[in-house]
mmCIF file of N, CA and C in Angstrom:
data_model
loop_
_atom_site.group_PDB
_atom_site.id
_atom_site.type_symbol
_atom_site.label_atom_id
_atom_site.label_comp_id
_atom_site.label_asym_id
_atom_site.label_seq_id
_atom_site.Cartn_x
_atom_site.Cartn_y
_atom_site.Cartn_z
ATOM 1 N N UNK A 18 37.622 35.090 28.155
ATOM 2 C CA UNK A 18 36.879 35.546 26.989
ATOM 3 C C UNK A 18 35.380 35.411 27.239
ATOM 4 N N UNK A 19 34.589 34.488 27.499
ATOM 5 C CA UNK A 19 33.751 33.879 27.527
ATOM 6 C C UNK A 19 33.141 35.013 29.270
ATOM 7 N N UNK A 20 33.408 35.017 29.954
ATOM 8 C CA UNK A 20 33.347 36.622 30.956
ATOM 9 C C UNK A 20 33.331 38.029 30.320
ATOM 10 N N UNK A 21 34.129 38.293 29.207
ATOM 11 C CA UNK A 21 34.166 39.448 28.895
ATOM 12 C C UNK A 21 32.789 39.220 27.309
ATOM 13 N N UNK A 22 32.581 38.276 26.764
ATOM 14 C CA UNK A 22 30.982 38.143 26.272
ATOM 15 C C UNK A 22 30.108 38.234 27.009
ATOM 16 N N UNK A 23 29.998 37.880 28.161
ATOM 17 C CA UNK A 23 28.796 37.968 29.075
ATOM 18 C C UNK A 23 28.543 39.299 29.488
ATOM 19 N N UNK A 24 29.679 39.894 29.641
ATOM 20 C CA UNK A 24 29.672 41.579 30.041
ATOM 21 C C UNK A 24 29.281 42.573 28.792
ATOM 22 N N UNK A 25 29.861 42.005 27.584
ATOM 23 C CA UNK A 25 28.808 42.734 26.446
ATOM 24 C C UNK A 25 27.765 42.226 26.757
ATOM 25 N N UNK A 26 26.674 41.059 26.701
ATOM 26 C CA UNK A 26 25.724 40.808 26.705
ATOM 27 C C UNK A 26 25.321 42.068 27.687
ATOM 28 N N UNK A 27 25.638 42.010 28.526
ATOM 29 C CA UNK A 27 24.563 42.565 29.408
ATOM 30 C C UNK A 27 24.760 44.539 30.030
ATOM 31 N N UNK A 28 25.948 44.884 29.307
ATOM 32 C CA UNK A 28 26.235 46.003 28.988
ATOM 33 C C UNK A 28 26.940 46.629 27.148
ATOM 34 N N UNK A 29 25.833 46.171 26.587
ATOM 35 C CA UNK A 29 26.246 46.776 25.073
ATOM 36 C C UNK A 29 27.284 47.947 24.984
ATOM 37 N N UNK A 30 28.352 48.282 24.275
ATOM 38 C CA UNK A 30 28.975 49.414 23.703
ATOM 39 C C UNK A 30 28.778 49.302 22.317
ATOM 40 N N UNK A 31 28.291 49.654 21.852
ATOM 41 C CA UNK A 31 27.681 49.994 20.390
ATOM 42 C C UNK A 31 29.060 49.754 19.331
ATOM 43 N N UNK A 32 30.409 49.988 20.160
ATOM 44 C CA UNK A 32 31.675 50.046 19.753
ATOM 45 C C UNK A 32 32.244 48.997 19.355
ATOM 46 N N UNK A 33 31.759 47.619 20.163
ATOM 47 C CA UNK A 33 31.762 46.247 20.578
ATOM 48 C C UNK A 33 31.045 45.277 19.329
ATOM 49 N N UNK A 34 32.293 44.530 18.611
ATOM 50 C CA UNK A 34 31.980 43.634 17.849
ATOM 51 C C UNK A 34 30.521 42.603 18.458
ATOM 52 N N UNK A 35 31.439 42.296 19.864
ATOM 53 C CA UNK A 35 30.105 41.133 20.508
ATOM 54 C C UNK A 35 29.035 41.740 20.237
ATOM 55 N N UNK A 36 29.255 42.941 20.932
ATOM 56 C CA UNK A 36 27.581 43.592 21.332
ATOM 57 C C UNK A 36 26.979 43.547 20.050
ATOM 58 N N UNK A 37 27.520 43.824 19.055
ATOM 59 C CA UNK A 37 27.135 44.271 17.238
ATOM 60 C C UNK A 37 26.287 42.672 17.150
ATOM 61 N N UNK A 38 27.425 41.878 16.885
ATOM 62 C CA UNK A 38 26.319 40.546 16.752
ATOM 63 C C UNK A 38 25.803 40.011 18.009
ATOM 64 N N UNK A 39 25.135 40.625 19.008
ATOM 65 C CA UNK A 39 23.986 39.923 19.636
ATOM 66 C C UNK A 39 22.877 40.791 19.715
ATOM 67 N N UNK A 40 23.521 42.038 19.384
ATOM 68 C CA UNK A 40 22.351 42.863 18.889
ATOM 69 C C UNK A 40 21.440 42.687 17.196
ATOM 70 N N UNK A 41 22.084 41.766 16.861
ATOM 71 C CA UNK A 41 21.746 41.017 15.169
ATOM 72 C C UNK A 41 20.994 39.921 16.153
ATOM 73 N N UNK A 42 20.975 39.734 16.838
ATOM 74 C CA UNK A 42 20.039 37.927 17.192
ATOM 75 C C UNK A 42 20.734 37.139 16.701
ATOM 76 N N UNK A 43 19.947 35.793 17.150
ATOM 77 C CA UNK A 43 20.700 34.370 17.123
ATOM 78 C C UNK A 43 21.380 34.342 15.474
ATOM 79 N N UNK A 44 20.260 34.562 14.535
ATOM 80 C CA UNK A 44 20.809 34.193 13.665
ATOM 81 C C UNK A 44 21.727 34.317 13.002
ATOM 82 N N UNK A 45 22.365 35.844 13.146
ATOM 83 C CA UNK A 45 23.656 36.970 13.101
ATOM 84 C C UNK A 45 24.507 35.889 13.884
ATOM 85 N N UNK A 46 24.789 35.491 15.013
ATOM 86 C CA UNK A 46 25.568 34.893 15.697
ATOM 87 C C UNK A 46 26.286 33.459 14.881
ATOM 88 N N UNK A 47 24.820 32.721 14.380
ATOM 89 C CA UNK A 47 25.064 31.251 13.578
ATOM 90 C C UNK A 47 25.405 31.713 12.639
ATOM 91 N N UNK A 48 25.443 32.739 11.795
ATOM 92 C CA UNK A 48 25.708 32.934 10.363
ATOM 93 C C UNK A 48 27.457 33.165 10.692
ATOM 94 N N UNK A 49 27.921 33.537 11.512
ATOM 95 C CA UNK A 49 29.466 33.997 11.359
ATOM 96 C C UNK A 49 29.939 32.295 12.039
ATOM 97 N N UNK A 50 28.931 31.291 12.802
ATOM 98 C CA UNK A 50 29.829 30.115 13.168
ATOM 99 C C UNK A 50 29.994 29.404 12.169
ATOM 100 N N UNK A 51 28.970 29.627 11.313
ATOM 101 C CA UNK A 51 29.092 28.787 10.207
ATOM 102 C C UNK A 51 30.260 29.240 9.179
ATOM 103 N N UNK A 52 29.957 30.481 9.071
ATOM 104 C CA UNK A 52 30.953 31.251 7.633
ATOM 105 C C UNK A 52 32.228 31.033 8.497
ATOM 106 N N UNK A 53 32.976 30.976 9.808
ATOM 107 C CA UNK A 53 34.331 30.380 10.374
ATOM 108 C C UNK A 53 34.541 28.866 10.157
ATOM 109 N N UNK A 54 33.721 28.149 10.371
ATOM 110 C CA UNK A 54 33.981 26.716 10.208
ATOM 111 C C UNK A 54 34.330 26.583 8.832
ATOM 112 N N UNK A 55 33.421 26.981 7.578
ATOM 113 C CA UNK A 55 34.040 27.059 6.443
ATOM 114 C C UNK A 55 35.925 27.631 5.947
ATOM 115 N N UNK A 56 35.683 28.486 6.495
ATOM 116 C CA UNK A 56 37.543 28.880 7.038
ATOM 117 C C UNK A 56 38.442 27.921 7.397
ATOM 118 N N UNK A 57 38.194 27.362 8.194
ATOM 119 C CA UNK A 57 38.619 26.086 9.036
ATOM 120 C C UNK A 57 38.735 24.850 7.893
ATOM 121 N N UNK A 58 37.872 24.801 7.277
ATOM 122 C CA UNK A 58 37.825 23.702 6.137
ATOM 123 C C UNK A 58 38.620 23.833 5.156
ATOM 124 N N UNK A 59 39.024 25.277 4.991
ATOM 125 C CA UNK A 59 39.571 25.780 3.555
ATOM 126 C C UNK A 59 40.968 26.124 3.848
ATOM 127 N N UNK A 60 41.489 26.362 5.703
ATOM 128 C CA UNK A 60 42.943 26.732 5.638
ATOM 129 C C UNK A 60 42.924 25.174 5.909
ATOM 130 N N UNK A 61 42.503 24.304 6.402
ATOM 131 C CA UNK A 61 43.134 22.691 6.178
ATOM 132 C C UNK A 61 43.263 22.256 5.142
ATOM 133 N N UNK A 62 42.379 22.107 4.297
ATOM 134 C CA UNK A 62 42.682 21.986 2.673
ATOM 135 C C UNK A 62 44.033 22.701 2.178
ATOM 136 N N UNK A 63 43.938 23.724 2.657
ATOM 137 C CA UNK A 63 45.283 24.459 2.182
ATOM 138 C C UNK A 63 46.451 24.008 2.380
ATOM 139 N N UNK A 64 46.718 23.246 3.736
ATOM 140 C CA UNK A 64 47.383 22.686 4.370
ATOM 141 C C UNK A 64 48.567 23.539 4.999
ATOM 142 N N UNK A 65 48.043 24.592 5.569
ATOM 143 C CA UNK A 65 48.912 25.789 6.150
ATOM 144 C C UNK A 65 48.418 25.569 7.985
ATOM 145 N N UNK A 66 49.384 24.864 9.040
ATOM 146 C CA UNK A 66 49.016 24.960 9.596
ATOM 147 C C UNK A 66 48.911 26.467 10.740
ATOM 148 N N UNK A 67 49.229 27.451 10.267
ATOM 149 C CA UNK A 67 48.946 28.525 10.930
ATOM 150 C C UNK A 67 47.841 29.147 10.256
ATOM 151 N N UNK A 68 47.401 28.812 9.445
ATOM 152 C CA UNK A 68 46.004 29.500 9.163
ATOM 153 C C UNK A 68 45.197 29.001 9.889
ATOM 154 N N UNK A 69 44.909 27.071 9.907
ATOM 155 C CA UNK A 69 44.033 26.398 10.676
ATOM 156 C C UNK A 69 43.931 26.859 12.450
ATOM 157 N N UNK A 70 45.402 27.256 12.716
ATOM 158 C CA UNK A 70 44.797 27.871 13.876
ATOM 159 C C UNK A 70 44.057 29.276 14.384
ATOM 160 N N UNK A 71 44.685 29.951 13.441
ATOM 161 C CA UNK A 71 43.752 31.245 13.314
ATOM 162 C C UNK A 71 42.304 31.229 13.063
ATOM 163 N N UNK A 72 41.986 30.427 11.669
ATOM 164 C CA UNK A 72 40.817 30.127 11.655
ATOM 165 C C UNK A 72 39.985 29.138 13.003
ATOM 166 N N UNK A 73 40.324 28.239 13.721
ATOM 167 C CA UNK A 73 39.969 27.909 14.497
ATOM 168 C C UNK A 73 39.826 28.461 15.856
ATOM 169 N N UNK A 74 40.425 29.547 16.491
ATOM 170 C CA UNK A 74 40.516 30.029 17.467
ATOM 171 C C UNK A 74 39.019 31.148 16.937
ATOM 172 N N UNK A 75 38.864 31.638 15.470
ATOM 173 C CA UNK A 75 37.858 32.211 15.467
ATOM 174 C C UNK A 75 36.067 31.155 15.723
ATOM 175 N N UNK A 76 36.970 30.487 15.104
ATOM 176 C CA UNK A 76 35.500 29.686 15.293
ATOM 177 C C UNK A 76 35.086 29.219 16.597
ATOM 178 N N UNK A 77 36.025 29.213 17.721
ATOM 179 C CA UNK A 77 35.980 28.940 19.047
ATOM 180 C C UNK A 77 35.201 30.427 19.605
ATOM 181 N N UNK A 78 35.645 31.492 19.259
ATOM 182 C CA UNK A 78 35.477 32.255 19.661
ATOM 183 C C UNK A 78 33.899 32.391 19.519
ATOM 184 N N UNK A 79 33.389 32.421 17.907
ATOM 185 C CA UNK A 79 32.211 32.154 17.853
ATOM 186 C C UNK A 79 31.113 31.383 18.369
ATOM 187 N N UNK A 80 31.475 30.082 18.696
ATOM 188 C CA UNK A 80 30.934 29.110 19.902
ATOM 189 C C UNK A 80 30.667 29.460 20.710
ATOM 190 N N UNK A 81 31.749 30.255 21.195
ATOM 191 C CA UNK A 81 31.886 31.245 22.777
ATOM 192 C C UNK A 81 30.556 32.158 22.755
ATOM 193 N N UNK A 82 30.109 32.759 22.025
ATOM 194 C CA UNK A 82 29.222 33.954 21.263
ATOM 195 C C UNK A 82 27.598 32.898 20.900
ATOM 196 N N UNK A 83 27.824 31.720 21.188
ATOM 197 C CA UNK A 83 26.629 31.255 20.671
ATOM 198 C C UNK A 83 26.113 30.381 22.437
ATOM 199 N N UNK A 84 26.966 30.158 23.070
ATOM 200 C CA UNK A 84 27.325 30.108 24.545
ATOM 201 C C UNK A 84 26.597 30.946 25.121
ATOM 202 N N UNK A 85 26.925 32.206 25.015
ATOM 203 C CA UNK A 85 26.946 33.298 25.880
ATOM 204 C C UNK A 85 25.597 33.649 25.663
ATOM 205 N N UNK A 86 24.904 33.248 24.390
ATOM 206 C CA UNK A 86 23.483 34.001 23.622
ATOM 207 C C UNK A 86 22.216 33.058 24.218
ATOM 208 N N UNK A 87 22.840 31.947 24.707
ATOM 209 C CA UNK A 87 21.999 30.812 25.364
ATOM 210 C C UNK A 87 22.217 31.037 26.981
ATOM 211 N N UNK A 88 23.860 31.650 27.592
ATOM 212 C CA UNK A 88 23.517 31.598 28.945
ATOM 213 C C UNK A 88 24.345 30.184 29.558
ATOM 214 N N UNK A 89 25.085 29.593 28.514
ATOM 215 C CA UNK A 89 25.208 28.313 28.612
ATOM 216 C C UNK A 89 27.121 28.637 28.970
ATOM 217 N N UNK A 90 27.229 27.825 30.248
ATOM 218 C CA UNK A 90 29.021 28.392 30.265
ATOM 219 C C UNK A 90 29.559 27.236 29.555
ATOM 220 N N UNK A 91 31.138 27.914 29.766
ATOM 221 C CA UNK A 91 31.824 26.521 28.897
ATOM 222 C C UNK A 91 31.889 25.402 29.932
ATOM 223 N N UNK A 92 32.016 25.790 31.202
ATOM 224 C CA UNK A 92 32.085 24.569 32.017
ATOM 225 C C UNK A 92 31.153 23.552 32.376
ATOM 226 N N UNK A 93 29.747 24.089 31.632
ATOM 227 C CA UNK A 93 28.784 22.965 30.956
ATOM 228 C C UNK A 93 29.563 22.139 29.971
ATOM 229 N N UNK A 94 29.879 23.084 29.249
ATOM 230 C CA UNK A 94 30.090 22.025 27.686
ATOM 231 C C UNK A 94 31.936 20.942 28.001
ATOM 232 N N UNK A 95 32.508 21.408 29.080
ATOM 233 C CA UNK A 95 33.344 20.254 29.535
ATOM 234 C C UNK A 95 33.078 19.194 30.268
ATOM 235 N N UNK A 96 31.871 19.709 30.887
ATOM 236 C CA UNK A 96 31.480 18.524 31.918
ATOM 237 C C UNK A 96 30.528 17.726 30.602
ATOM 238 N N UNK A 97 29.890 17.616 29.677
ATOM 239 C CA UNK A 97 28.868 17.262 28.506
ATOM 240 C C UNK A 97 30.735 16.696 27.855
ATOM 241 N N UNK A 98 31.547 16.999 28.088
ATOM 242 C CA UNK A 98 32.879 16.023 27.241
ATOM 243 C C UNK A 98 33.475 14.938 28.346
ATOM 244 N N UNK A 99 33.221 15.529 29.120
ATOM 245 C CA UNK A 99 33.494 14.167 30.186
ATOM 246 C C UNK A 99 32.888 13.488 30.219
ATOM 247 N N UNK A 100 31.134 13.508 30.137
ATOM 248 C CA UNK A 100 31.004 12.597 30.296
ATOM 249 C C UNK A 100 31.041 11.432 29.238
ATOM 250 N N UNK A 101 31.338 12.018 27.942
ATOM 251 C CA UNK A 101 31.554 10.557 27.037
ATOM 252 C C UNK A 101 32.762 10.215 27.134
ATOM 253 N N UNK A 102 33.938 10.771 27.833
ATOM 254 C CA UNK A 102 35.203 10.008 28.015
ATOM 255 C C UNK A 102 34.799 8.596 28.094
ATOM 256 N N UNK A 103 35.500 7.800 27.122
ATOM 257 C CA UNK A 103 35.507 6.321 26.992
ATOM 258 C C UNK A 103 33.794 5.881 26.416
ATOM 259 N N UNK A 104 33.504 6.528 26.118
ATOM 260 C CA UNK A 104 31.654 5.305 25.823
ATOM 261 C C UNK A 104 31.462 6.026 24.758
ATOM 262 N N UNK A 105 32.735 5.816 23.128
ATOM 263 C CA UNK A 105 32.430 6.529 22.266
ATOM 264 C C UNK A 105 30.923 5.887 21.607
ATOM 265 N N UNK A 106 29.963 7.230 20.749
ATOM 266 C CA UNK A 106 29.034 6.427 19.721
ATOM 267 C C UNK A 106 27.815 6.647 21.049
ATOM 268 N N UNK A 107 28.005 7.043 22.610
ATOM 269 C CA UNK A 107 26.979 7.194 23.139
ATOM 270 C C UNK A 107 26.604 8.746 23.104
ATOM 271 N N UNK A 108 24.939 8.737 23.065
ATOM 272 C CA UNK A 108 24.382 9.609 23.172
ATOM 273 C C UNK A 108 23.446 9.309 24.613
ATOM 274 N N UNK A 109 23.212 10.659 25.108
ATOM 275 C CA UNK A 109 22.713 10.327 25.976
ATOM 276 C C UNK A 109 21.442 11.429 26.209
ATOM 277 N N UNK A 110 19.669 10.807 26.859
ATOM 278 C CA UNK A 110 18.637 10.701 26.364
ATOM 279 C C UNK A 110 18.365 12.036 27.645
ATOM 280 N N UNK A 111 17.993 13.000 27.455
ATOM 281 C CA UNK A 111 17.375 13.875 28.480
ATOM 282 C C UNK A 111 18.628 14.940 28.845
ATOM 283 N N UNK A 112 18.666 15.890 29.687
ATOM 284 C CA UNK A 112 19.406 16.427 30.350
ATOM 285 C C UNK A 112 20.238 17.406 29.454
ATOM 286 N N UNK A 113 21.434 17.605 30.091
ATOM 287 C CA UNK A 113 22.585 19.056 29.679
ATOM 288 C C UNK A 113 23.332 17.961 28.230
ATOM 289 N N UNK A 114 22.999 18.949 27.304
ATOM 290 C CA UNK A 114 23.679 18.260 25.572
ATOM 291 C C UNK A 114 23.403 17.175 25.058
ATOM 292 N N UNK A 115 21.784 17.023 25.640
ATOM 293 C CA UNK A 115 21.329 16.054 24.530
ATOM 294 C C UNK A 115 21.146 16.371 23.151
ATOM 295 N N UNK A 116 20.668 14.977 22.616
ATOM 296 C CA UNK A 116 20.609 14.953 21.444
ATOM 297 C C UNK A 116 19.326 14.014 20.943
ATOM 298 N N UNK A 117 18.364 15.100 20.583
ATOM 299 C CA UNK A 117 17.324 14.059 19.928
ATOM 300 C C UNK A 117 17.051 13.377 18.453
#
């Protein structure tokens, strides 16, 4: 997935949901991660677990889309989960997924 965003990025089809929101800019991009996470909140509340995954696979998807708008792969953001394996509550000062 996250290959076939990068290929809209950098060849638009006007046809193309991706291409649609990265041709909106960042903020087009955050406005749909946010309006999915709300989804996510509301099929758990519901307590339907096949909605929560639907809704969540969108909101992944969107991540993916906010990824791709930075340039940033996912295999950054696994290696940024490894490294807090075990040292929960740490943040760490400089570098790839800090946090100031």
């Amino acid at each position: 997935i996250a290959e076939t965003i990068a290929e809209r990025r950098r060849t638009p089809n006007p046809e193309s949901y991706v291409a649609r929101l990265f041709a909106g800019g960042e903020d087009r991009i955050l406005k749909k991660v946010v309006e999915e996470a709300g989804e996510v909140v509301l099929a758990s509340k519901g307590g339907k677990p096949e909605e929560v995954i639907y809704e969540t696979a969108d909101v992944l998807f969107h991540l993916l889309l906010v990824l791709g708008y930075h340039g940033i792969t996912l295999e950054a953001v696994y290696r940024e989960l490894a490294g807090r394996f075990g040292k929960p509550g740490l943040r760490r000062e400089g570098g790839e997924g800090a946090k100031s």
